[in-house]
């Protein structure tokens, strides 16, 4: 045991308080790799909305209905964003169990639930005889509202300012998109929804990376 | 050992890295041995040695379980370990004159 203690004593001497705090900070950032990057996930969704909805707006005919190709593109981009979110989150949280994993699973489950409800409501509105333009407005805005409220909930749960802020913004976009009517509603969703989400995510992501580099450069050798 | 002395179980580079990583995962979270090893970039033998020392001090708990048919080892900071780490970081800050 004496040998071990001696080795420990040598190790202790080498570690000053500033270095120790540096190590703690460094490991905190390493451990952050076990959580999904909000900037990456919201960025992927922002890009999908920006391109998908803008294509729907561009292709909309006189009746306000988007072309089939644009709808298919938007749907395809949505699928890509879903897969990106799931793969990224699974990779980051691999090997981690406990309260955070349970929270994440419960939160994740809220998304298909929210969109299932959105689908049923839109079906109901359509079934009640609403004209296609009204159905389109409701479908878009209710979807945006589901996203908005879940972003707000996630932002509150994990204290993520980007997620919370985008949630509040998306709620406003959902309202404004409804007022804009078809087909301008698609443009509002694409630019104000997707575009703003993409830009905000890029700004937050680049800033975090820069701060990380600055800290690495300033860290004691 | 006086009250002001830094906890010798934590105040060693390798164990500090282990404890700081486990603490950063947050209360109530545990991590598999291989994932922890990857985050720390330590050899399995080295990590095992330090984990044993931390387990002896009751700072970490190690659970062996099965996921399907694959055995899995989970590592978690205990409340005792979390408290010791909190105290340790406070001491470091005090030593640096309150500079965070």
mmCIF file of C-alpha atoms in Angstrom:
data_model
loop_
_atom_site.group_PDB
_atom_site.id
_atom_site.type_symbol
_atom_site.label_atom_id
_atom_site.label_comp_id
_atom_site.label_asym_id
_atom_site.label_seq_id
_atom_site.Cartn_x
_atom_site.Cartn_y
_atom_site.Cartn_z
ATOM 1 C CA UNK A 1 0.000 0.000 0.000
ATOM 2 C CA UNK A 2 2.932 2.357 0.791
ATOM 3 C CA UNK A 3 4.042 2.233 -2.846
ATOM 4 C CA UNK A 4 0.552 3.220 -4.003
ATOM 5 C CA UNK A 5 0.355 6.097 -1.568
ATOM 6 C CA UNK A 6 3.750 7.371 -2.675
ATOM 7 C CA UNK A 7 2.618 7.321 -6.292
ATOM 8 C CA UNK A 8 -0.511 9.209 -5.244
ATOM 9 C CA UNK A 9 1.573 11.814 -3.440
ATOM 10 C CA UNK A 10 3.630 12.457 -6.560
ATOM 11 C CA UNK A 11 0.450 12.834 -8.625
ATOM 12 C CA UNK A 12 -1.016 15.266 -6.089
ATOM 13 C CA UNK A 13 2.059 17.471 -6.112
ATOM 14 C CA UNK A 14 1.816 17.864 -9.880
ATOM 15 C CA UNK A 15 -1.776 19.100 -9.798
ATOM 16 C CA UNK A 16 -2.309 22.733 -8.816
ATOM 17 C CA UNK A 17 -5.804 24.165 -8.178
ATOM 18 C CA UNK A 18 -5.947 26.019 -11.486
ATOM 19 C CA UNK A 19 -5.038 22.884 -13.418
ATOM 20 C CA UNK A 20 -7.598 20.912 -11.433
ATOM 21 C CA UNK A 21 -10.366 23.384 -12.309
ATOM 22 C CA UNK A 22 -9.206 23.233 -15.928
ATOM 23 C CA UNK A 23 -9.562 19.442 -15.893
ATOM 24 C CA UNK A 24 -13.059 19.708 -14.411
ATOM 25 C CA UNK A 25 -14.095 22.182 -17.114
ATOM 26 C CA UNK A 26 -12.578 20.018 -19.836
ATOM 27 C CA UNK A 27 -14.402 16.884 -18.621
ATOM 28 C CA UNK A 28 -17.674 18.792 -18.367
ATOM 29 C CA UNK A 29 -17.339 19.573 -22.058
ATOM 30 C CA UNK A 30 -16.430 15.969 -22.852
ATOM 31 C CA UNK A 31 -19.521 14.812 -20.955
ATOM 32 C CA UNK A 32 -21.644 17.251 -22.972
ATOM 33 C CA UNK A 33 -20.985 14.867 -25.891
ATOM 34 C CA UNK A 34 -23.467 12.474 -24.248
ATOM 35 C CA UNK A 35 -26.286 14.961 -24.913
ATOM 36 C CA UNK A 36 -27.733 15.770 -28.338
ATOM 37 C CA UNK A 37 -26.649 19.079 -29.851
ATOM 38 C CA UNK A 38 -29.702 21.375 -29.900
ATOM 39 C CA UNK A 39 -28.057 23.506 -32.583
ATOM 40 C CA UNK A 40 -27.596 20.478 -34.864
ATOM 41 C CA UNK A 41 -31.151 19.159 -34.424
ATOM 42 C CA UNK A 42 -32.922 22.534 -34.762
ATOM 43 C CA UNK A 43 -30.600 23.349 -37.678
ATOM 44 C CA UNK A 44 -31.580 20.168 -39.530
ATOM 45 C CA UNK A 45 -35.257 20.963 -39.026
ATOM 46 C CA UNK A 46 -34.765 24.599 -40.000
ATOM 47 C CA UNK A 47 -33.104 23.573 -43.273
ATOM 48 C CA UNK A 48 -35.870 21.051 -44.033
ATOM 49 C CA UNK A 49 -38.601 23.629 -43.426
ATOM 50 C CA UNK A 50 -36.806 26.385 -45.316
ATOM 51 C CA UNK A 51 -36.378 24.315 -48.494
ATOM 52 C CA UNK A 52 -39.585 22.249 -48.232
ATOM 53 C CA UNK A 53 -42.020 25.072 -47.502
ATOM 54 C CA UNK A 54 -40.385 27.514 -49.894
ATOM 55 C CA UNK A 55 -40.711 24.897 -52.665
ATOM 56 C CA UNK A 56 -44.394 24.494 -51.762
ATOM 57 C CA UNK A 57 -44.910 28.247 -51.985
ATOM 58 C CA UNK A 58 -43.026 28.535 -55.300
ATOM 59 C CA UNK A 59 -44.993 25.693 -56.889
ATOM 60 C CA UNK A 60 -48.425 26.787 -55.646
ATOM 61 C CA UNK A 61 -50.956 27.278 -58.429
ATOM 62 C CA UNK A 62 -53.837 29.752 -58.613
ATOM 63 C CA UNK A 63 -55.869 27.644 -56.214
ATOM 64 C CA UNK A 64 -53.054 27.907 -53.657
ATOM 65 C CA UNK A 65 -52.344 24.170 -53.752
ATOM 66 C CA UNK A 66 -48.631 23.221 -54.009
ATOM 67 C CA UNK A 67 -47.415 20.891 -56.761
ATOM 68 C CA UNK A 68 -47.100 17.209 -55.948
ATOM 69 C CA UNK A 69 -43.280 17.286 -56.340
ATOM 70 C CA UNK A 70 -43.011 20.103 -53.789
ATOM 71 C CA UNK A 71 -45.166 18.242 -51.288
ATOM 72 C CA UNK A 72 -43.090 15.102 -51.822
ATOM 73 C CA UNK A 73 -39.851 17.098 -51.401
ATOM 74 C CA UNK A 74 -41.090 18.653 -48.151
ATOM 75 C CA UNK A 75 -42.143 15.236 -46.849
ATOM 76 C CA UNK A 76 -38.809 13.685 -47.874
ATOM 77 C CA UNK A 77 -36.838 16.463 -46.137
ATOM 78 C CA UNK A 78 -39.005 15.963 -43.049
ATOM 79 C CA UNK A 79 -38.111 12.264 -43.045
ATOM 80 C CA UNK A 80 -34.399 13.132 -43.391
ATOM 81 C CA UNK A 81 -34.710 15.515 -40.403
ATOM 82 C CA UNK A 82 -36.493 12.843 -38.314
ATOM 83 C CA UNK A 83 -33.798 10.262 -39.114
ATOM 84 C CA UNK A 84 -31.017 12.804 -38.400
ATOM 85 C CA UNK A 85 -32.580 13.634 -35.023
ATOM 86 C CA UNK A 86 -33.032 9.983 -34.016
ATOM 87 C CA UNK A 87 -29.572 8.795 -35.177
ATOM 88 C CA UNK A 88 -27.780 11.787 -33.637
ATOM 89 C CA UNK A 89 -29.618 11.485 -30.295
ATOM 90 C CA UNK A 90 -29.066 7.704 -30.136
ATOM 91 C CA UNK A 91 -25.337 8.089 -30.864
ATOM 92 C CA UNK A 92 -24.870 10.802 -28.280
ATOM 93 C CA UNK A 93 -26.782 9.010 -25.517
ATOM 94 C CA UNK A 94 -25.294 5.562 -26.248
ATOM 95 C CA UNK A 95 -24.307 3.842 -23.010
ATOM 96 C CA UNK A 96 -26.093 6.351 -20.755
ATOM 97 C CA UNK A 97 -28.997 5.268 -18.571
ATOM 98 C CA UNK A 98 -30.988 6.875 -15.810
ATOM 99 C CA UNK A 99 -33.194 9.915 -15.317
ATOM 100 C CA UNK A 100 -31.970 11.819 -18.394
ATOM 101 C CA UNK A 101 -32.639 8.840 -20.668
ATOM 102 C CA UNK A 102 -36.153 8.495 -19.231
ATOM 103 C CA UNK A 103 -36.791 12.224 -19.640
ATOM 104 C CA UNK A 104 -35.528 12.067 -23.210
ATOM 105 C CA UNK A 105 -37.727 9.072 -24.056
ATOM 106 C CA UNK A 106 -40.847 10.669 -22.553
ATOM 107 C CA UNK A 107 -40.134 13.921 -24.371
ATOM 108 C CA UNK A 108 -39.408 12.111 -27.639
ATOM 109 C CA UNK A 109 -42.691 10.219 -27.377
ATOM 110 C CA UNK A 110 -44.585 13.530 -27.180
ATOM 111 C CA UNK A 111 -43.651 14.292 -30.811
ATOM 112 C CA UNK A 112 -45.526 11.443 -32.572
ATOM 113 C CA UNK A 113 -48.392 11.965 -30.113
ATOM 114 C CA UNK A 114 -48.576 15.667 -31.015
ATOM 115 C CA UNK A 115 -48.504 15.017 -34.745
ATOM 116 C CA UNK A 116 -51.054 12.201 -34.497
ATOM 117 C CA UNK A 117 -53.399 14.643 -32.764
ATOM 118 C CA UNK A 118 -52.659 17.255 -35.445
ATOM 119 C CA UNK A 119 -53.565 14.717 -38.153
ATOM 120 C CA UNK A 120 -56.830 13.824 -36.443
ATOM 121 C CA UNK A 121 -57.807 17.475 -35.955
ATOM 122 C CA UNK A 122 -57.056 18.301 -39.596
ATOM 123 C CA UNK A 123 -59.046 15.227 -40.670
ATOM 124 C CA UNK A 124 -61.926 16.419 -38.503
ATOM 125 C CA UNK A 125 -61.859 19.931 -39.939
ATOM 126 C CA UNK A 126 -61.814 18.517 -43.462
ATOM 127 C CA UNK A 127 -64.599 16.088 -42.612
ATOM 128 C CA UNK A 128 -66.708 18.931 -41.278
ATOM 129 C CA UNK A 129 -66.705 20.388 -44.791
ATOM 130 C CA UNK A 130 -64.030 23.085 -44.537
ATOM 131 C CA UNK A 131 -62.704 24.212 -47.960
ATOM 132 C CA UNK A 132 -59.239 22.884 -48.942
ATOM 133 C CA UNK A 133 -57.655 26.331 -48.376
ATOM 134 C CA UNK A 134 -58.892 26.384 -44.786
ATOM 135 C CA UNK A 135 -57.744 22.798 -44.246
ATOM 136 C CA UNK A 136 -54.265 23.697 -45.576
ATOM 137 C CA UNK A 137 -54.005 26.710 -43.234
ATOM 138 C CA UNK A 138 -55.097 24.640 -40.231
ATOM 139 C CA UNK A 139 -52.752 21.746 -41.101
ATOM 140 C CA UNK A 140 -49.705 24.033 -41.326
ATOM 141 C CA UNK A 141 -50.389 26.182 -38.326
ATOM 142 C CA UNK A 142 -51.366 23.344 -35.985
ATOM 143 C CA UNK A 143 -48.179 21.479 -36.970
ATOM 144 C CA UNK A 144 -46.144 24.622 -36.261
ATOM 145 C CA UNK A 145 -47.919 25.022 -32.919
ATOM 146 C CA UNK A 146 -47.079 21.414 -31.936
ATOM 147 C CA UNK A 147 -43.406 22.104 -32.751
ATOM 148 C CA UNK A 148 -43.533 25.450 -30.904
ATOM 149 C CA UNK A 149 -44.961 24.039 -27.682
ATOM 150 C CA UNK A 150 -42.613 21.049 -27.664
ATOM 151 C CA UNK A 151 -39.605 23.341 -28.239
ATOM 152 C CA UNK A 152 -40.794 25.492 -25.336
ATOM 153 C CA UNK A 153 -41.231 22.393 -23.140
ATOM 154 C CA UNK A 154 -37.769 21.073 -24.106
ATOM 155 C CA UNK A 155 -36.183 24.476 -23.568
ATOM 156 C CA UNK A 156 -37.751 24.678 -20.105
ATOM 157 C CA UNK A 157 -36.848 21.072 -19.220
ATOM 158 C CA UNK A 158 -33.171 21.302 -20.213
ATOM 159 C CA UNK A 159 -32.694 25.068 -19.756
ATOM 160 C CA UNK A 160 -31.805 25.463 -23.422
ATOM 161 C CA UNK A 161 -32.248 29.120 -24.428
ATOM 162 C CA UNK A 162 -32.025 28.326 -28.165
ATOM 163 C CA UNK A 163 -34.807 25.733 -27.964
ATOM 164 C CA UNK A 164 -37.012 27.890 -25.749
ATOM 165 C CA UNK A 165 -36.504 31.027 -27.862
ATOM 166 C CA UNK A 166 -37.223 29.179 -31.119
ATOM 167 C CA UNK A 167 -40.352 27.707 -29.503
ATOM 168 C CA UNK A 168 -41.709 31.143 -28.638
ATOM 169 C CA UNK A 169 -40.854 32.374 -32.137
ATOM 170 C CA UNK A 170 -42.493 29.317 -33.788
ATOM 171 C CA UNK A 171 -45.709 29.940 -31.826
ATOM 172 C CA UNK A 172 -45.838 33.452 -33.303
ATOM 173 C CA UNK A 173 -45.037 32.043 -36.760
ATOM 174 C CA UNK A 174 -47.891 29.523 -36.402
ATOM 175 C CA UNK A 175 -50.293 32.406 -35.763
ATOM 176 C CA UNK A 176 -48.909 34.661 -38.495
ATOM 177 C CA UNK A 177 -48.855 31.814 -41.030
ATOM 178 C CA UNK A 178 -52.558 31.216 -40.383
ATOM 179 C CA UNK A 179 -53.384 34.901 -40.935
ATOM 180 C CA UNK A 180 -51.343 34.977 -44.171
ATOM 181 C CA UNK A 181 -53.588 32.398 -45.875
ATOM 182 C CA UNK A 182 -52.726 30.017 -48.711
ATOM 183 C CA UNK A 183 -50.210 30.031 -50.413
ATOM 184 C CA UNK A 184 -48.294 32.788 -48.507
ATOM 185 C CA UNK A 185 -48.612 30.637 -45.371
ATOM 186 C CA UNK A 186 -45.984 28.304 -46.898
ATOM 187 C CA UNK A 187 -43.575 31.191 -47.423
ATOM 188 C CA UNK A 188 -44.063 32.347 -43.810
ATOM 189 C CA UNK A 189 -43.374 28.813 -42.563
ATOM 190 C CA UNK A 190 -40.332 28.474 -44.830
ATOM 191 C CA UNK A 191 -38.625 31.821 -44.190
ATOM 192 C CA UNK A 192 -39.830 32.943 -40.754
ATOM 193 C CA UNK A 193 -40.036 29.381 -39.409
ATOM 194 C CA UNK A 194 -37.324 27.327 -41.120
ATOM 195 C CA UNK A 195 -35.030 30.182 -42.170
ATOM 196 C CA UNK A 196 -34.909 31.788 -38.716
ATOM 197 C CA UNK A 197 -34.437 28.397 -37.012
ATOM 198 C CA UNK A 198 -31.555 27.570 -39.375
ATOM 199 C CA UNK A 199 -29.805 30.931 -38.908
ATOM 200 C CA UNK A 200 -30.265 30.919 -35.105
ATOM 201 C CA UNK A 201 -28.922 27.341 -34.905
ATOM 202 C CA UNK A 202 -25.896 28.205 -37.054
ATOM 203 C CA UNK A 203 -25.117 31.294 -34.952
ATOM 204 C CA UNK A 204 -25.405 29.342 -31.674
ATOM 205 C CA UNK A 205 -23.437 26.389 -33.057
ATOM 206 C CA UNK A 206 -20.595 28.517 -34.470
ATOM 207 C CA UNK A 207 -20.386 30.586 -31.270
ATOM 208 C CA UNK A 208 -20.161 27.472 -29.110
ATOM 209 C CA UNK A 209 -17.403 26.100 -31.340
ATOM 210 C CA UNK A 210 -15.501 29.385 -31.207
ATOM 211 C CA UNK A 211 -15.787 29.600 -27.409
ATOM 212 C CA UNK A 212 -14.553 26.012 -27.220
ATOM 213 C CA UNK A 213 -11.503 26.836 -29.379
ATOM 214 C CA UNK A 214 -10.739 30.001 -27.410
ATOM 215 C CA UNK A 215 -10.843 28.003 -24.164
ATOM 216 C CA UNK A 216 -8.533 25.371 -25.623
ATOM 217 C CA UNK A 217 -6.074 28.073 -26.743
ATOM 218 C CA UNK A 218 -6.194 29.801 -23.347
ATOM 219 C CA UNK A 219 -5.951 26.619 -21.287
ATOM 220 C CA UNK A 220 -2.768 26.096 -19.296
ATOM 221 C CA UNK A 221 -0.415 23.623 -20.950
ATOM 222 C CA UNK B 1 -5.478 15.368 7.750
ATOM 223 C CA UNK B 2 -6.882 18.849 8.393
ATOM 224 C CA UNK B 3 -10.275 20.009 7.135
ATOM 225 C CA UNK B 4 -8.563 22.206 4.557
ATOM 226 C CA UNK B 5 -6.673 19.382 2.859
ATOM 227 C CA UNK B 6 -7.885 18.474 -0.617
ATOM 228 C CA UNK B 7 -9.559 15.072 -0.762
ATOM 229 C CA UNK B 8 -6.717 12.708 -1.791
ATOM 230 C CA UNK B 9 -9.162 10.289 -3.427
ATOM 231 C CA UNK B 10 -10.244 12.972 -5.911
ATOM 232 C CA UNK B 11 -7.105 15.120 -6.074
ATOM 233 C CA UNK B 12 -5.172 12.981 -8.539
ATOM 234 C CA UNK B 13 -5.362 13.732 -12.246
ATOM 235 C CA UNK B 14 -6.871 10.464 -13.472
ATOM 236 C CA UNK B 15 -9.450 10.099 -10.686
ATOM 237 C CA UNK B 16 -10.360 13.769 -10.921
ATOM 238 C CA UNK B 17 -11.144 13.244 -14.597
ATOM 239 C CA UNK B 18 -13.312 10.211 -13.767
ATOM 240 C CA UNK B 19 -15.226 11.977 -10.996
ATOM 241 C CA UNK B 20 -15.641 15.227 -12.972
ATOM 242 C CA UNK B 21 -17.059 13.281 -15.928
ATOM 243 C CA UNK B 22 -19.479 11.291 -13.795
ATOM 244 C CA UNK B 23 -20.574 14.469 -11.992
ATOM 245 C CA UNK B 24 -21.174 16.227 -15.315
ATOM 246 C CA UNK B 25 -23.630 13.486 -16.337
ATOM 247 C CA UNK B 26 -25.970 14.779 -13.638
ATOM 248 C CA UNK B 27 -27.614 13.066 -10.686
ATOM 249 C CA UNK B 28 -29.394 9.808 -11.327
ATOM 250 C CA UNK B 29 -27.488 9.020 -14.532
ATOM 251 C CA UNK B 30 -25.171 6.083 -15.067
ATOM 252 C CA UNK B 31 -22.813 5.239 -17.897
ATOM 253 C CA UNK B 32 -21.485 1.997 -19.338
ATOM 254 C CA UNK B 33 -17.829 1.191 -18.723
ATOM 255 C CA UNK B 34 -16.864 1.296 -22.455
ATOM 256 C CA UNK B 35 -18.559 4.670 -23.030
ATOM 257 C CA UNK B 36 -16.861 6.127 -19.959
ATOM 258 C CA UNK B 37 -13.561 4.709 -21.160
ATOM 259 C CA UNK B 38 -14.076 6.391 -24.532
ATOM 260 C CA UNK B 39 -14.950 9.763 -22.950
ATOM 261 C CA UNK B 40 -11.843 9.572 -20.777
ATOM 262 C CA UNK B 41 -9.530 8.031 -23.377
ATOM 263 C CA UNK B 42 -8.121 5.694 -20.717
ATOM 264 C CA UNK B 43 -7.129 2.061 -20.985
ATOM 265 C CA UNK B 44 -9.582 -0.417 -19.477
ATOM 266 C CA UNK B 45 -7.015 -1.542 -16.897
ATOM 267 C CA UNK B 46 -6.180 1.993 -15.824
ATOM 268 C CA UNK B 47 -9.839 2.963 -15.531
ATOM 269 C CA UNK B 48 -10.630 -0.203 -13.549
ATOM 270 C CA UNK B 49 -7.864 0.567 -11.058
ATOM 271 C CA UNK B 50 -9.128 4.093 -10.430
ATOM 272 C CA UNK B 51 -12.763 2.993 -10.282
ATOM 273 C CA UNK B 52 -11.852 0.410 -7.635
ATOM 274 C CA UNK B 53 -10.233 3.094 -5.509
ATOM 275 C CA UNK B 54 -13.305 5.335 -5.923
ATOM 276 C CA UNK B 55 -15.621 2.434 -5.136
ATOM 277 C CA UNK B 56 -13.681 1.674 -1.944
ATOM 278 C CA UNK B 57 -14.270 5.280 -0.867
ATOM 279 C CA UNK B 58 -17.970 4.808 -1.701
ATOM 280 C CA UNK B 59 -17.711 7.618 -4.279
ATOM 281 C CA UNK B 60 -18.914 5.518 -7.202
ATOM 282 C CA UNK B 61 -21.191 2.526 -7.475
ATOM 283 C CA UNK B 62 -20.602 -0.119 -10.100
ATOM 284 C CA UNK B 63 -23.530 -2.242 -11.253
ATOM 285 C CA UNK B 64 -23.166 -5.327 -13.377
ATOM 286 C CA UNK B 65 -26.274 -6.213 -15.319
ATOM 287 C CA UNK B 66 -27.486 -7.947 -18.465
ATOM 288 C CA UNK B 67 -29.021 -6.221 -21.451
ATOM 289 C CA UNK B 68 -30.605 -9.089 -23.274
ATOM 290 C CA UNK B 69 -27.737 -11.555 -23.256
ATOM 291 C CA UNK B 70 -24.899 -9.055 -23.232
ATOM 292 C CA UNK B 71 -23.349 -8.227 -19.875
ATOM 293 C CA UNK B 72 -23.113 -4.509 -19.161
ATOM 294 C CA UNK B 73 -21.269 -2.648 -16.422
ATOM 295 C CA UNK B 74 -22.673 0.695 -15.316
ATOM 296 C CA UNK B 75 -20.782 3.314 -13.333
ATOM 297 C CA UNK B 76 -22.510 6.017 -11.306
ATOM 298 C CA UNK B 77 -21.407 8.704 -8.872
ATOM 299 C CA UNK B 78 -22.930 8.067 -5.429
ATOM 300 C CA UNK B 79 -24.468 10.891 -3.341
ATOM 301 C CA UNK B 80 -21.353 10.644 -1.130
ATOM 302 C CA UNK B 81 -19.148 11.053 -4.195
ATOM 303 C CA UNK B 82 -21.220 13.959 -5.516
ATOM 304 C CA UNK B 83 -20.921 15.736 -2.163
ATOM 305 C CA UNK B 84 -17.176 15.110 -1.983
ATOM 306 C CA UNK B 85 -16.730 16.474 -5.517
ATOM 307 C CA UNK B 86 -18.794 19.558 -4.695
ATOM 308 C CA UNK B 87 -16.693 20.200 -1.608
ATOM 309 C CA UNK B 88 -13.501 19.634 -3.591
ATOM 310 C CA UNK B 89 -14.422 22.188 -6.292
ATOM 311 C CA UNK B 90 -15.396 24.717 -3.607
ATOM 312 C CA UNK B 91 -12.003 24.243 -1.989
ATOM 313 C CA UNK B 92 -10.240 24.755 -5.319
ATOM 314 C CA UNK B 93 -12.120 28.001 -5.880
ATOM 315 C CA UNK B 94 -11.324 29.167 -2.349
ATOM 316 C CA UNK B 95 -7.635 28.373 -2.934
ATOM 317 C CA UNK B 96 -7.694 30.513 -6.054
ATOM 318 C CA UNK B 97 -9.200 33.351 -4.059
ATOM 319 C CA UNK B 98 -12.743 32.996 -5.264
ATOM 320 C CA UNK B 99 -11.762 33.122 -8.945
ATOM 321 C CA UNK B 100 -14.025 30.800 -10.872
#
